[in-house]
PDB file of C-alpha atoms and ligand atoms in Angstrom:
ATOM      1  CA  UNK A1021     148.425  79.121-191.707  1.00 59.00           C
ATOM      2  CA  UNK A1022     145.081  77.432-191.197  1.00 62.00           C
ATOM      3  CA  UNK A1023     142.106  79.605-192.269  1.00 64.00           C
ATOM      4  CA  UNK A1024     140.086  80.836-189.328  1.00 76.00           C
ATOM      5  CA  UNK A1025     143.078  81.067-186.989  1.00 90.00           C
ATOM      6  CA  UNK A1026     142.363  82.884-183.759  1.00 96.00           C
ATOM      7  CA  UNK A1027     145.310  84.783-182.281  1.00 97.00           C
ATOM      8  CA  UNK A1028     145.706  86.997-179.275  1.00 98.00           C
ATOM      9  CA  UNK A1029     148.496  89.425-178.418  1.00 98.00           C
ATOM     10  CA  UNK A1030     149.344  90.259-174.795  1.00 98.00           C
ATOM     11  CA  UNK A1031     151.859  92.720-173.411  1.00 97.00           C
ATOM     12  CA  UNK A1032     152.282  95.822-171.295  1.00 96.00           C
ATOM     13  CA  UNK A1033     151.093  99.210-172.429  1.00 95.00           C
ATOM     14  CA  UNK A1034     153.588 100.368-175.051  1.00 95.00           C
ATOM     15  CA  UNK A1035     154.922  96.855-175.715  1.00 97.00           C
ATOM     16  CA  UNK A1036     153.910  97.284-179.368  1.00 96.00           C
ATOM     17  CA  UNK A1037     150.691  95.219-179.454  1.00 97.00           C
ATOM     18  CA  UNK A1038     148.949  97.661-181.790  1.00 94.00           C
ATOM     19  CA  UNK A1039     152.020  98.170-183.983  1.00 92.00           C
ATOM     20  CA  UNK A1040     152.507  94.428-184.427  1.00 96.00           C
ATOM     21  CA  UNK A1041     148.836  93.416-184.591  1.00 96.00           C
ATOM     22  CA  UNK A1042     148.315  95.700-187.604  1.00 93.00           C
ATOM     23  CA  UNK A1043     151.202  93.997-189.415  1.00 94.00           C
ATOM     24  CA  UNK A1044     150.121  90.472-188.457  1.00 96.00           C
ATOM     25  CA  UNK A1045     146.570  91.215-189.608  1.00 95.00           C
ATOM     26  CA  UNK A1046     147.957  92.231-193.008  1.00 94.00           C
ATOM     27  CA  UNK A1047     150.325  89.255-193.208  1.00 95.00           C
ATOM     28  CA  UNK A1048     147.719  86.625-192.357  1.00 94.00           C
ATOM     29  CA  UNK A1049     144.732  88.457-193.914  1.00 94.00           C
ATOM     30  CA  UNK A1050     142.739  88.387-190.680  1.00 96.00           C
ATOM     31  CA  UNK A1051     140.884  91.248-188.975  1.00 96.00           C
ATOM     32  CA  UNK A1052     142.672  93.200-186.222  1.00 96.00           C
ATOM     33  CA  UNK A1053     140.301  93.609-183.293  1.00 97.00           C
ATOM     34  CA  UNK A1054     141.514  96.189-180.775  1.00 96.00           C
ATOM     35  CA  UNK A1055     139.200  97.109-177.910  1.00 97.00           C
ATOM     36  CA  UNK A1056     141.224 100.297-177.322  1.00 94.00           C
ATOM     37  CA  UNK A1057     140.682 101.362-180.969  1.00 92.00           C
ATOM     38  CA  UNK A1058     136.967 100.499-180.695  1.00 94.00           C
ATOM     39  CA  UNK A1059     136.612 102.649-177.579  1.00 94.00           C
ATOM     40  CA  UNK A1060     138.558 105.524-179.141  1.00 91.00           C
ATOM     41  CA  UNK A1061     136.255 105.386-182.202  1.00 91.00           C
ATOM     42  CA  UNK A1062     133.240 105.534-179.857  1.00 93.00           C
ATOM     43  CA  UNK A1063     134.751 108.556-178.069  1.00 91.00           C
ATOM     44  CA  UNK A1064     135.264 110.325-181.424  1.00 89.00           C
ATOM     45  CA  UNK A1065     131.696 109.612-182.485  1.00 91.00           C
ATOM     46  CA  UNK A1066     130.490 111.580-179.439  1.00 92.00           C
ATOM     47  CA  UNK A1067     127.973 108.854-178.460  1.00 94.00           C
ATOM     48  CA  UNK A1068     126.753 108.335-174.901  1.00 93.00           C
ATOM     49  CA  UNK A1069     128.689 105.044-174.853  1.00 92.00           C
ATOM     50  CA  UNK A1070     131.855 106.892-175.924  1.00 94.00           C
ATOM     51  CA  UNK A1071     131.399 109.560-173.264  1.00 94.00           C
ATOM     52  CA  UNK A1072     131.119 106.886-170.567  1.00 93.00           C
ATOM     53  CA  UNK A1073     134.158 104.942-171.829  1.00 94.00           C
ATOM     54  CA  UNK A1074     136.243 108.107-172.044  1.00 94.00           C
ATOM     55  CA  UNK A1075     136.036 108.745-168.292  1.00 94.00           C
ATOM     56  CA  UNK A1076     137.693 105.394-167.588  1.00 95.00           C
ATOM     57  CA  UNK A1077     140.226 105.630-170.388  1.00 95.00           C
ATOM     58  CA  UNK A1078     141.533 109.128-169.675  1.00 92.00           C
ATOM     59  CA  UNK A1079     142.137 108.138-166.039  1.00 92.00           C
ATOM     60  CA  UNK A1080     143.968 104.983-167.141  1.00 93.00           C
ATOM     61  CA  UNK A1081     141.279 102.779-165.541  1.00 95.00           C
ATOM     62  CA  UNK A1082     139.788  99.682-167.145  1.00 96.00           C
ATOM     63  CA  UNK A1083     136.347  99.977-168.701  1.00 96.00           C
ATOM     64  CA  UNK A1084     134.021  97.634-166.703  1.00 96.00           C
ATOM     65  CA  UNK A1085     134.195  93.962-167.743  1.00 95.00           C
ATOM     66  CA  UNK A1086     130.528  93.619-168.753  1.00 94.00           C
ATOM     67  CA  UNK A1087     130.785  96.553-171.173  1.00 94.00           C
ATOM     68  CA  UNK A1088     133.958  95.258-172.857  1.00 96.00           C
ATOM     69  CA  UNK A1089     132.697  91.683-173.013  1.00 96.00           C
ATOM     70  CA  UNK A1090     129.454  92.785-174.706  1.00 95.00           C
ATOM     71  CA  UNK A1091     131.384  94.816-177.260  1.00 95.00           C
ATOM     72  CA  UNK A1092     133.759  91.975-178.166  1.00 97.00           C
ATOM     73  CA  UNK A1093     130.974  89.413-178.308  1.00 97.00           C
ATOM     74  CA  UNK A1094     129.159  91.513-180.880  1.00 96.00           C
ATOM     75  CA  UNK A1095     132.302  92.015-182.953  1.00 97.00           C
ATOM     76  CA  UNK A1096     133.217  88.312-182.968  1.00 96.00           C
ATOM     77  CA  UNK A1097     129.781  87.453-184.353  1.00 95.00           C
ATOM     78  CA  UNK A1098     130.572  89.262-187.600  1.00 96.00           C
ATOM     79  CA  UNK A1099     131.350  87.086-190.595  1.00 95.00           C
ATOM     80  CA  UNK A1100     134.989  88.121-191.100  1.00 95.00           C
ATOM     81  CA  UNK A1101     135.888  87.077-187.551  1.00 95.00           C
ATOM     82  CA  UNK A1102     133.799  83.906-187.711  1.00 93.00           C
ATOM     83  CA  UNK A1103     135.272  82.616-190.947  1.00 92.00           C
ATOM     84  CA  UNK A1104     138.710  84.194-191.305  1.00 94.00           C
ATOM     85  CA  UNK A1105     139.717  84.307-187.630  1.00 95.00           C
ATOM     86  CA  UNK A1106     141.264  87.383-186.009  1.00 97.00           C
ATOM     87  CA  UNK A1107     144.010  88.872-183.928  1.00 98.00           C
ATOM     88  CA  UNK A1108     142.754  90.310-180.650  1.00 98.00           C
ATOM     89  CA  UNK A1109     144.694  93.239-179.155  1.00 98.00           C
ATOM     90  CA  UNK A1110     143.875  94.645-175.715  1.00 97.00           C
ATOM     91  CA  UNK A1111     141.330  91.932-174.867  1.00 98.00           C
ATOM     92  CA  UNK A1112     141.181  89.962-172.611  1.00 98.00           C
ATOM     93  CA  UNK A1113     142.728  92.027-169.859  1.00 97.00           C
ATOM     94  CA  UNK A1114     141.310  90.220-166.828  1.00 97.00           C
ATOM     95  CA  UNK A1115     140.780  86.547-166.044  1.00 96.00           C
ATOM     96  CA  UNK A1116     137.031  87.169-166.094  1.00 97.00           C
ATOM     97  CA  UNK A1117     137.333  88.502-169.667  1.00 98.00           C
ATOM     98  CA  UNK A1118     139.450  85.488-170.666  1.00 97.00           C
ATOM     99  CA  UNK A1119     136.803  83.114-169.318  1.00 96.00           C
ATOM    100  CA  UNK A1120     134.092  85.029-171.183  1.00 97.00           C
ATOM    101  CA  UNK A1121     136.164  84.807-174.377  1.00 97.00           C
ATOM    102  CA  UNK A1122     136.425  81.031-174.024  1.00 95.00           C
ATOM    103  CA  UNK A1123     132.646  80.860-173.816  1.00 95.00           C
ATOM    104  CA  UNK A1124     132.242  82.966-176.981  1.00 95.00           C
ATOM    105  CA  UNK A1125     134.406  80.749-179.196  1.00 94.00           C
ATOM    106  CA  UNK A1126     133.938  77.282-180.647  1.00 90.00           C
ATOM    107  CA  UNK A1127     136.576  74.705-179.636  1.00 88.00           C
ATOM    108  CA  UNK A1128     139.553  74.951-179.339  1.00 87.00           C
ATOM    109  CA  UNK A1129     138.985  78.643-178.508  1.00 92.00           C
ATOM    110  CA  UNK A1130     142.016  80.883-178.896  1.00 95.00           C
ATOM    111  CA  UNK A1131     144.727  78.940-180.689  1.00 94.00           C
ATOM    112  CA  UNK A1132     147.799  80.929-179.820  1.00 96.00           C
ATOM    113  CA  UNK A1133     148.618  83.706-177.343  1.00 98.00           C
ATOM    114  CA  UNK A1134     151.639  85.865-178.107  1.00 98.00           C
ATOM    115  CA  UNK A1135     153.193  87.555-175.105  1.00 98.00           C
ATOM    116  CA  UNK A1136     155.265  90.490-176.294  1.00 98.00           C
ATOM    117  CA  UNK A1137     157.940  91.033-173.669  1.00 97.00           C
ATOM    118  CA  UNK A1138     159.435  94.517-173.181  1.00 97.00           C
ATOM    119  CA  UNK A1139     161.026  95.915-169.974  1.00 97.00           C
ATOM    120  CA  UNK A1140     159.146  98.707-168.200  1.00 95.00           C
ATOM    121  CA  UNK A1141     161.814 101.404-168.712  1.00 94.00           C
ATOM    122  CA  UNK A1142     161.558 100.908-172.475  1.00 95.00           C
ATOM    123  CA  UNK A1143     157.736 101.019-172.588  1.00 95.00           C
ATOM    124  CA  UNK A1144     157.780 104.248-170.568  1.00 94.00           C
ATOM    125  CA  UNK A1145     160.060 105.833-173.154  1.00 92.00           C
ATOM    126  CA  UNK A1146     157.905 104.589-176.034  1.00 94.00           C
ATOM    127  CA  UNK A1147     154.652 105.884-174.518  1.00 94.00           C
ATOM    128  CA  UNK A1148     156.091 109.346-173.840  1.00 92.00           C
ATOM    129  CA  UNK A1149     157.111 109.605-177.479  1.00 93.00           C
ATOM    130  CA  UNK A1150     153.998 108.003-179.087  1.00 94.00           C
ATOM    131  CA  UNK A1151     151.821 109.991-181.499  1.00 95.00           C
ATOM    132  CA  UNK A1152     148.730 108.538-183.208  1.00 92.00           C
ATOM    133  CA  UNK A1153     146.470 109.356-186.136  1.00 92.00           C
ATOM    134  CA  UNK A1154     142.968 110.108-184.818  1.00 88.00           C
ATOM    135  CA  UNK A1155     141.390 108.842-188.053  1.00 87.00           C
ATOM    136  CA  UNK A1156     143.100 105.525-188.839  1.00 85.00           C
ATOM    137  CA  UNK A1157     145.044 104.794-185.647  1.00 84.00           C
ATOM    138  CA  UNK A1158     148.473 104.581-187.330  1.00 87.00           C
ATOM    139  CA  UNK A1159     151.216 104.870-184.718  1.00 88.00           C
ATOM    140  CA  UNK A1160     154.095 107.314-184.933  1.00 92.00           C
ATOM    141  CA  UNK A1161     156.682 108.450-182.428  1.00 92.00           C
ATOM    142  CA  UNK A1162     158.957 111.445-182.005  1.00 92.00           C
ATOM    143  CA  UNK A1163     161.786 109.339-183.501  1.00 90.00           C
ATOM    144  CA  UNK A1164     159.588 108.130-186.351  1.00 89.00           C
ATOM    145  CA  UNK A1165     157.246 111.038-187.168  1.00 95.00           C
ATOM    146  CA  UNK A1166     155.051 111.451-190.261  1.00 97.00           C
ATOM    147  CA  UNK A1167     156.470 113.712-193.004  1.00 97.00           C
ATOM    148  CA  UNK A1168     154.411 116.602-191.637  1.00 96.00           C
ATOM    149  CA  UNK A1169     154.491 116.087-187.840  1.00 93.00           C
ATOM    150  CA  UNK A1170     150.745 116.769-187.469  1.00 95.00           C
ATOM    151  CA  UNK A1171     149.397 114.946-190.540  1.00 97.00           C
ATOM    152  CA  UNK A1172     149.089 111.187-191.080  1.00 96.00           C
ATOM    153  CA  UNK A1173     151.106 109.824-194.034  1.00 96.00           C
ATOM    154  CA  UNK A1174     148.533 107.074-194.543  1.00 94.00           C
ATOM    155  CA  UNK A1175     145.218 108.950-194.538  1.00 95.00           C
ATOM    156  CA  UNK A1176     145.885 112.675-194.019  1.00 97.00           C
ATOM    157  CA  UNK A1177     144.210 112.595-190.564  1.00 95.00           C
ATOM    158  CA  UNK A1178     145.389 114.658-187.600  1.00 95.00           C
ATOM    159  CA  UNK A1179     148.308 113.186-185.623  1.00 96.00           C
ATOM    160  CA  UNK A1180     148.148 113.822-181.858  1.00 95.00           C
ATOM    161  CA  UNK A1181     149.310 112.530-178.474  1.00 94.00           C
ATOM    162  CA  UNK A1182     146.814 110.070-176.920  1.00 92.00           C
ATOM    163  CA  UNK A1183     144.729 111.494-174.034  1.00 89.00           C
ATOM    164  CA  UNK A1184     145.849 108.637-171.759  1.00 92.00           C
ATOM    165  CA  UNK A1185     149.565 109.051-172.487  1.00 93.00           C
ATOM    166  CA  UNK A1186     149.974 111.347-169.467  1.00 90.00           C
ATOM    167  CA  UNK A1187     152.383 110.501-166.631  1.00 90.00           C
ATOM    168  CA  UNK A1188     149.599 109.702-164.128  1.00 91.00           C
ATOM    169  CA  UNK A1189     147.439 107.655-166.531  1.00 93.00           C
ATOM    170  CA  UNK A1190     150.479 105.689-167.745  1.00 93.00           C
ATOM    171  CA  UNK A1191     151.431 104.864-164.135  1.00 92.00           C
ATOM    172  CA  UNK A1192     147.893 103.676-163.410  1.00 94.00           C
ATOM    173  CA  UNK A1193     147.678 101.606-166.624  1.00 94.00           C
ATOM    174  CA  UNK A1194     150.925  99.804-165.819  1.00 95.00           C
ATOM    175  CA  UNK A1195     149.768  99.143-162.253  1.00 95.00           C
ATOM    176  CA  UNK A1196     146.538  97.619-163.570  1.00 96.00           C
ATOM    177  CA  UNK A1197     148.508  95.555-166.073  1.00 96.00           C
ATOM    178  CA  UNK A1198     150.524  93.947-163.250  1.00 96.00           C
ATOM    179  CA  UNK A1199     147.441  93.375-161.076  1.00 97.00           C
ATOM    180  CA  UNK A1200     144.834  92.300-163.606  1.00 96.00           C
ATOM    181  CA  UNK A1201     146.445  91.344-166.918  1.00 96.00           C
ATOM    182  CA  UNK A1202     149.812  89.764-166.071  1.00 96.00           C
ATOM    183  CA  UNK A1203     148.025  86.787-164.385  1.00 97.00           C
ATOM    184  CA  UNK A1204     146.752  85.863-167.861  1.00 97.00           C
ATOM    185  CA  UNK A1205     150.295  84.828-168.827  1.00 97.00           C
ATOM    186  CA  UNK A1206     150.255  81.967-166.310  1.00 97.00           C
ATOM    187  CA  UNK A1207     146.617  81.244-167.187  1.00 96.00           C
ATOM    188  CA  UNK A1208     147.374  80.701-170.890  1.00 97.00           C
ATOM    189  CA  UNK A1209     150.683  78.973-170.140  1.00 97.00           C
ATOM    190  CA  UNK A1210     148.807  76.351-168.166  1.00 96.00           C
ATOM    191  CA  UNK A1211     146.651  75.741-171.233  1.00 95.00           C
ATOM    192  CA  UNK A1212     149.819  75.386-173.351  1.00 95.00           C
ATOM    193  CA  UNK A1213     148.750  78.246-175.608  1.00 96.00           C
ATOM    194  CA  UNK A1214     151.413  80.806-174.748  1.00 97.00           C
ATOM    195  CA  UNK A1215     154.473  81.818-176.725  1.00 97.00           C
ATOM    196  CA  UNK A1216     156.748  84.562-175.384  1.00 97.00           C
ATOM    197  CA  UNK A1217     158.397  86.794-177.966  1.00 98.00           C
ATOM    198  CA  UNK A1218     161.072  89.424-177.341  1.00 98.00           C
ATOM    199  CA  UNK A1219     159.520  92.814-178.214  1.00 98.00           C
ATOM    200  CA  UNK A1220     162.753  94.829-178.087  1.00 98.00           C
ATOM    201  CA  UNK A1221     164.418  95.880-181.327  1.00 96.00           C
ATOM    202  CA  UNK A1222     163.284  97.328-184.637  1.00 94.00           C
ATOM    203  CA  UNK A1223     159.551  96.721-185.320  1.00 94.00           C
ATOM    204  CA  UNK A1224     160.492  94.776-188.493  1.00 96.00           C
ATOM    205  CA  UNK A1225     162.672  92.412-186.448  1.00 98.00           C
ATOM    206  CA  UNK A1226     159.967  91.939-183.807  1.00 98.00           C
ATOM    207  CA  UNK A1227     157.505  91.214-186.619  1.00 98.00           C
ATOM    208  CA  UNK A1228     159.773  88.517-188.068  1.00 98.00           C
ATOM    209  CA  UNK A1229     160.097  86.892-184.633  1.00 98.00           C
ATOM    210  CA  UNK A1230     156.311  86.860-184.206  1.00 98.00           C
ATOM    211  CA  UNK A1231     155.662  85.347-187.636  1.00 97.00           C
ATOM    212  CA  UNK A1232     158.277  82.667-187.014  1.00 97.00           C
ATOM    213  CA  UNK A1233     156.722  81.836-183.633  1.00 96.00           C
ATOM    214  CA  UNK A1234     153.186  81.703-185.067  1.00 96.00           C
ATOM    215  CA  UNK A1235     154.101  79.570-188.075  1.00 94.00           C
ATOM    216  CA  UNK A1236     156.100  77.151-185.941  1.00 93.00           C
ATOM    217  CA  UNK A1237     153.320  76.691-183.392  1.00 90.00           C
ATOM    218  CA  UNK A1238     150.433  76.499-185.814  1.00 86.00           C
ATOM    219  CA  UNK A1239     152.244  74.004-188.038  1.00 79.00           C
ATOM    220  CA  UNK A1240     152.753  71.937-184.936  1.00 68.00           C
ATOM    221  CA  UNK A1241     148.985  72.133-184.338  1.00 61.00           C
ATOM    222  CA  UNK A1242     148.260  70.840-187.875  1.00 58.00           C
ATOM    223  CA  UNK A1243     150.778  67.998-187.662  1.00 58.00           C
ATOM    224  CA  UNK A1244     149.700  66.891-184.191  1.00 49.00           C
TER     225      UNK A1244
HETATM  226  P1  AP5 B 796     144.615 100.199-175.399  1.00 75.66           P
HETATM  227  O1  AP5 B 796     144.376 101.054-176.562  1.00 75.66           O
HETATM  228  O2  AP5 B 796     144.606  98.741-175.558  1.00 75.66           O
HETATM  229  O3  AP5 B 796     145.963 100.697-174.752  1.00 75.66           O
HETATM  230  P2  AP5 B 796     147.072 100.011-173.852  1.00 75.66           P
HETATM  231  O4  AP5 B 796     146.744  98.708-173.290  1.00 75.66           O
HETATM  232  O5  AP5 B 796     147.403 101.083-172.890  1.00 75.66           O
HETATM  233  O6  AP5 B 796     148.194  99.647-174.833  1.00 75.66           O
HETATM  234  P3  AP5 B 796     148.880 100.619-175.774  1.00 75.66           P
HETATM  235  O7  AP5 B 796     148.018 100.832-176.973  1.00 75.66           O
HETATM  236  O8  AP5 B 796     149.313 101.809-175.002  1.00 75.66           O
HETATM  237  O9  AP5 B 796     150.204  99.816-176.150  1.00 75.66           O
HETATM  238  P4  AP5 B 796     150.587  98.921-177.382  1.00 75.66           P
HETATM  239  O10 AP5 B 796     151.197  97.683-176.833  1.00 75.66           O
HETATM  240  O11 AP5 B 796     149.461  98.795-178.361  1.00 75.66           O
HETATM  241  O12 AP5 B 796     151.788  99.766-178.026  1.00 75.66           O
HETATM  242  P5  AP5 B 796     151.937 100.491-179.446  1.00 75.66           P
HETATM  243  O13 AP5 B 796     151.966  99.499-180.555  1.00 75.66           O
HETATM  244  O14 AP5 B 796     150.977 101.629-179.537  1.00 75.66           O
HETATM  245  O15 AP5 B 796     143.570 100.567-174.265  1.00 75.66           O
HETATM  246  C1  AP5 B 796     143.288 101.905-173.926  1.00 75.66           C
HETATM  247  C2  AP5 B 796     142.263 101.978-172.807  1.00 75.66           C
HETATM  248  O16 AP5 B 796     141.005 101.421-173.265  1.00 75.66           O
HETATM  249  C3  AP5 B 796     142.581 101.164-171.541  1.00 75.66           C
HETATM  250  O17 AP5 B 796     143.439 101.859-170.674  1.00 75.66           O
HETATM  251  C4  AP5 B 796     141.181 100.949-170.973  1.00 75.66           C
HETATM  252  O18 AP5 B 796     140.698 102.091-170.366  1.00 75.66           O
HETATM  253  C5  AP5 B 796     140.355 100.698-172.222  1.00 75.66           C
HETATM  254  N1  AP5 B 796     140.326  99.259-172.574  1.00 75.66           N
HETATM  255  C6  AP5 B 796     140.798  98.696-173.733  1.00 75.66           C
HETATM  256  N2  AP5 B 796     140.627  97.357-173.714  1.00 75.66           N
HETATM  257  C7  AP5 B 796     140.046  97.066-172.521  1.00 75.66           C
HETATM  258  C8  AP5 B 796     139.652  95.857-171.901  1.00 75.66           C
HETATM  259  N3  AP5 B 796     139.810  94.670-172.517  1.00 75.66           N
HETATM  260  N4  AP5 B 796     139.121  95.928-170.672  1.00 75.66           N
HETATM  261  C9  AP5 B 796     138.945  97.090-170.035  1.00 75.66           C
HETATM  262  N5  AP5 B 796     139.302  98.280-170.555  1.00 75.66           N
HETATM  263  C10 AP5 B 796     139.845  98.273-171.792  1.00 75.66           C
HETATM  264  O19 AP5 B 796     153.426 101.063-179.302  1.00 75.66           O
HETATM  265  C11 AP5 B 796     153.719 102.117-178.395  1.00 75.66           C
HETATM  266  C12 AP5 B 796     154.736 103.104-179.007  1.00 75.66           C
HETATM  267  O20 AP5 B 796     155.964 102.430-179.224  1.00 75.66           O
HETATM  268  C13 AP5 B 796     154.341 103.687-180.385  1.00 75.66           C
HETATM  269  O21 AP5 B 796     154.755 105.024-180.466  1.00 75.66           O
HETATM  270  C14 AP5 B 796     155.097 102.812-181.380  1.00 75.66           C
HETATM  271  O22 AP5 B 796     155.401 103.536-182.568  1.00 75.66           O
HETATM  272  C15 AP5 B 796     156.362 102.480-180.580  1.00 75.66           C
HETATM  273  N6  AP5 B 796     156.920 101.155-180.896  1.00 75.66           N
HETATM  274  C16 AP5 B 796     156.240  99.999-181.117  1.00 75.66           C
HETATM  275  N7  AP5 B 796     157.074  98.976-181.346  1.00 75.66           N
HETATM  276  C17 AP5 B 796     158.328  99.480-181.241  1.00 75.66           C
HETATM  277  C18 AP5 B 796     159.647  98.917-181.354  1.00 75.66           C
HETATM  278  N8  AP5 B 796     159.828  97.605-181.638  1.00 75.66           N
HETATM  279  N9  AP5 B 796     160.720  99.746-181.178  1.00 75.66           N
HETATM  280  C19 AP5 B 796     160.529 101.055-180.901  1.00 75.66           C
HETATM  281  N10 AP5 B 796     159.316 101.653-180.794  1.00 75.66           N
HETATM  282  C20 AP5 B 796     158.230 100.882-180.950  1.00 75.66           C
HETATM  283 MG1   MG B 797     147.550  99.651-178.547  1.00 75.66          MG
HETATM  284 ZN1   ZN B 798     145.736 108.078-190.514  1.00 75.66          ZN
END
C-alpha cells in the first residue's frame, strides 16, 4: 500500500466499522480515527464538551456538524494522520461533513471508501449483544465475551453495555443513518471511490475481504 493512504469506512450502526477499522489500522500501520470513540473519551473525561456531546449520543442523535467537523479537522492536522494516512470510522455521516472533509485534505482527498454491507436484522442482533471496554474501546459480545465477563482481556478495563445501545436510541440511530448517511454511498460512488464489501460472516473473513478490496483498488491507483 502507498504510504499516506487515506481510507474511510461506511456502514450502518453495528455493521462492524469499529471492529474492522481497528484491524485495518494494525494491518496497514495507519491511525484509526473514530469520532464515536473521541466523543466517548470526552464523555469519560467529564469535560463540558463531553457533557454536551453525551446528550446527543445517549438519545441516538447526531452531534451538530460544526462540532464534529472542528474535532476531525484538529485530529487530521496531527503528524501521524498527515504523513501515514488514516482510516476514518463514523465520519463523515452527512453530505455536509463529506464536503468539509474534502476541503480539509490535499488532492486527491479520500482515496477509498469501504461500504460494509450488513442487513438490518443482523445489525440489530449485534447491537443488542455488544459489550465494550470503557478504557480501550475493545468490542465484545455476549457470544464472544472476555474471559471475565466484566473485565477487558486487553487492558483490564471495565466491560459494559454502551449507553446508546438501548432499543429507542438504536431505532433513532438507524433512522438517521438512512436519512443522513446512506446518501453518502451514492455520493462517493459518483466519484468512483466506493467499494462495497459484504460484512456478514466471521470478523476474520470480513477482514480478509476488506484487505483484498483495498489492495486491489489501491494497486489499480498506482498502476493507473
Ligand atoms: P459511533 O461510535 O460511530 O457509533 P455508530 O455509528 O452507532 O456505530 P457503531 O459503533 O454502533 O457500529 P460499528 O459499525 O462500529 O459496529 P461494531 O464494530 O461496534 O457513534 C456514536 C454516536 O456518536 C453517534 O450516534 C453520534 O451521536 C455521535 N457521532 C459520532 N460520529 C459522528 C458524526 N460524524 N457526526 C455526528 N455525530 C457523530 O460492531 C457491533 C457489534 O457486532 C460488536 O459487538 C461486535 O463485536 C459485533 N461484530 C462485529 N463484526 C461482526 C461479525 N462479522 N460477525 C458477528 N459479530 C460482529
Ligand atoms: Mg463503532
Ligand atoms: Zn480494554
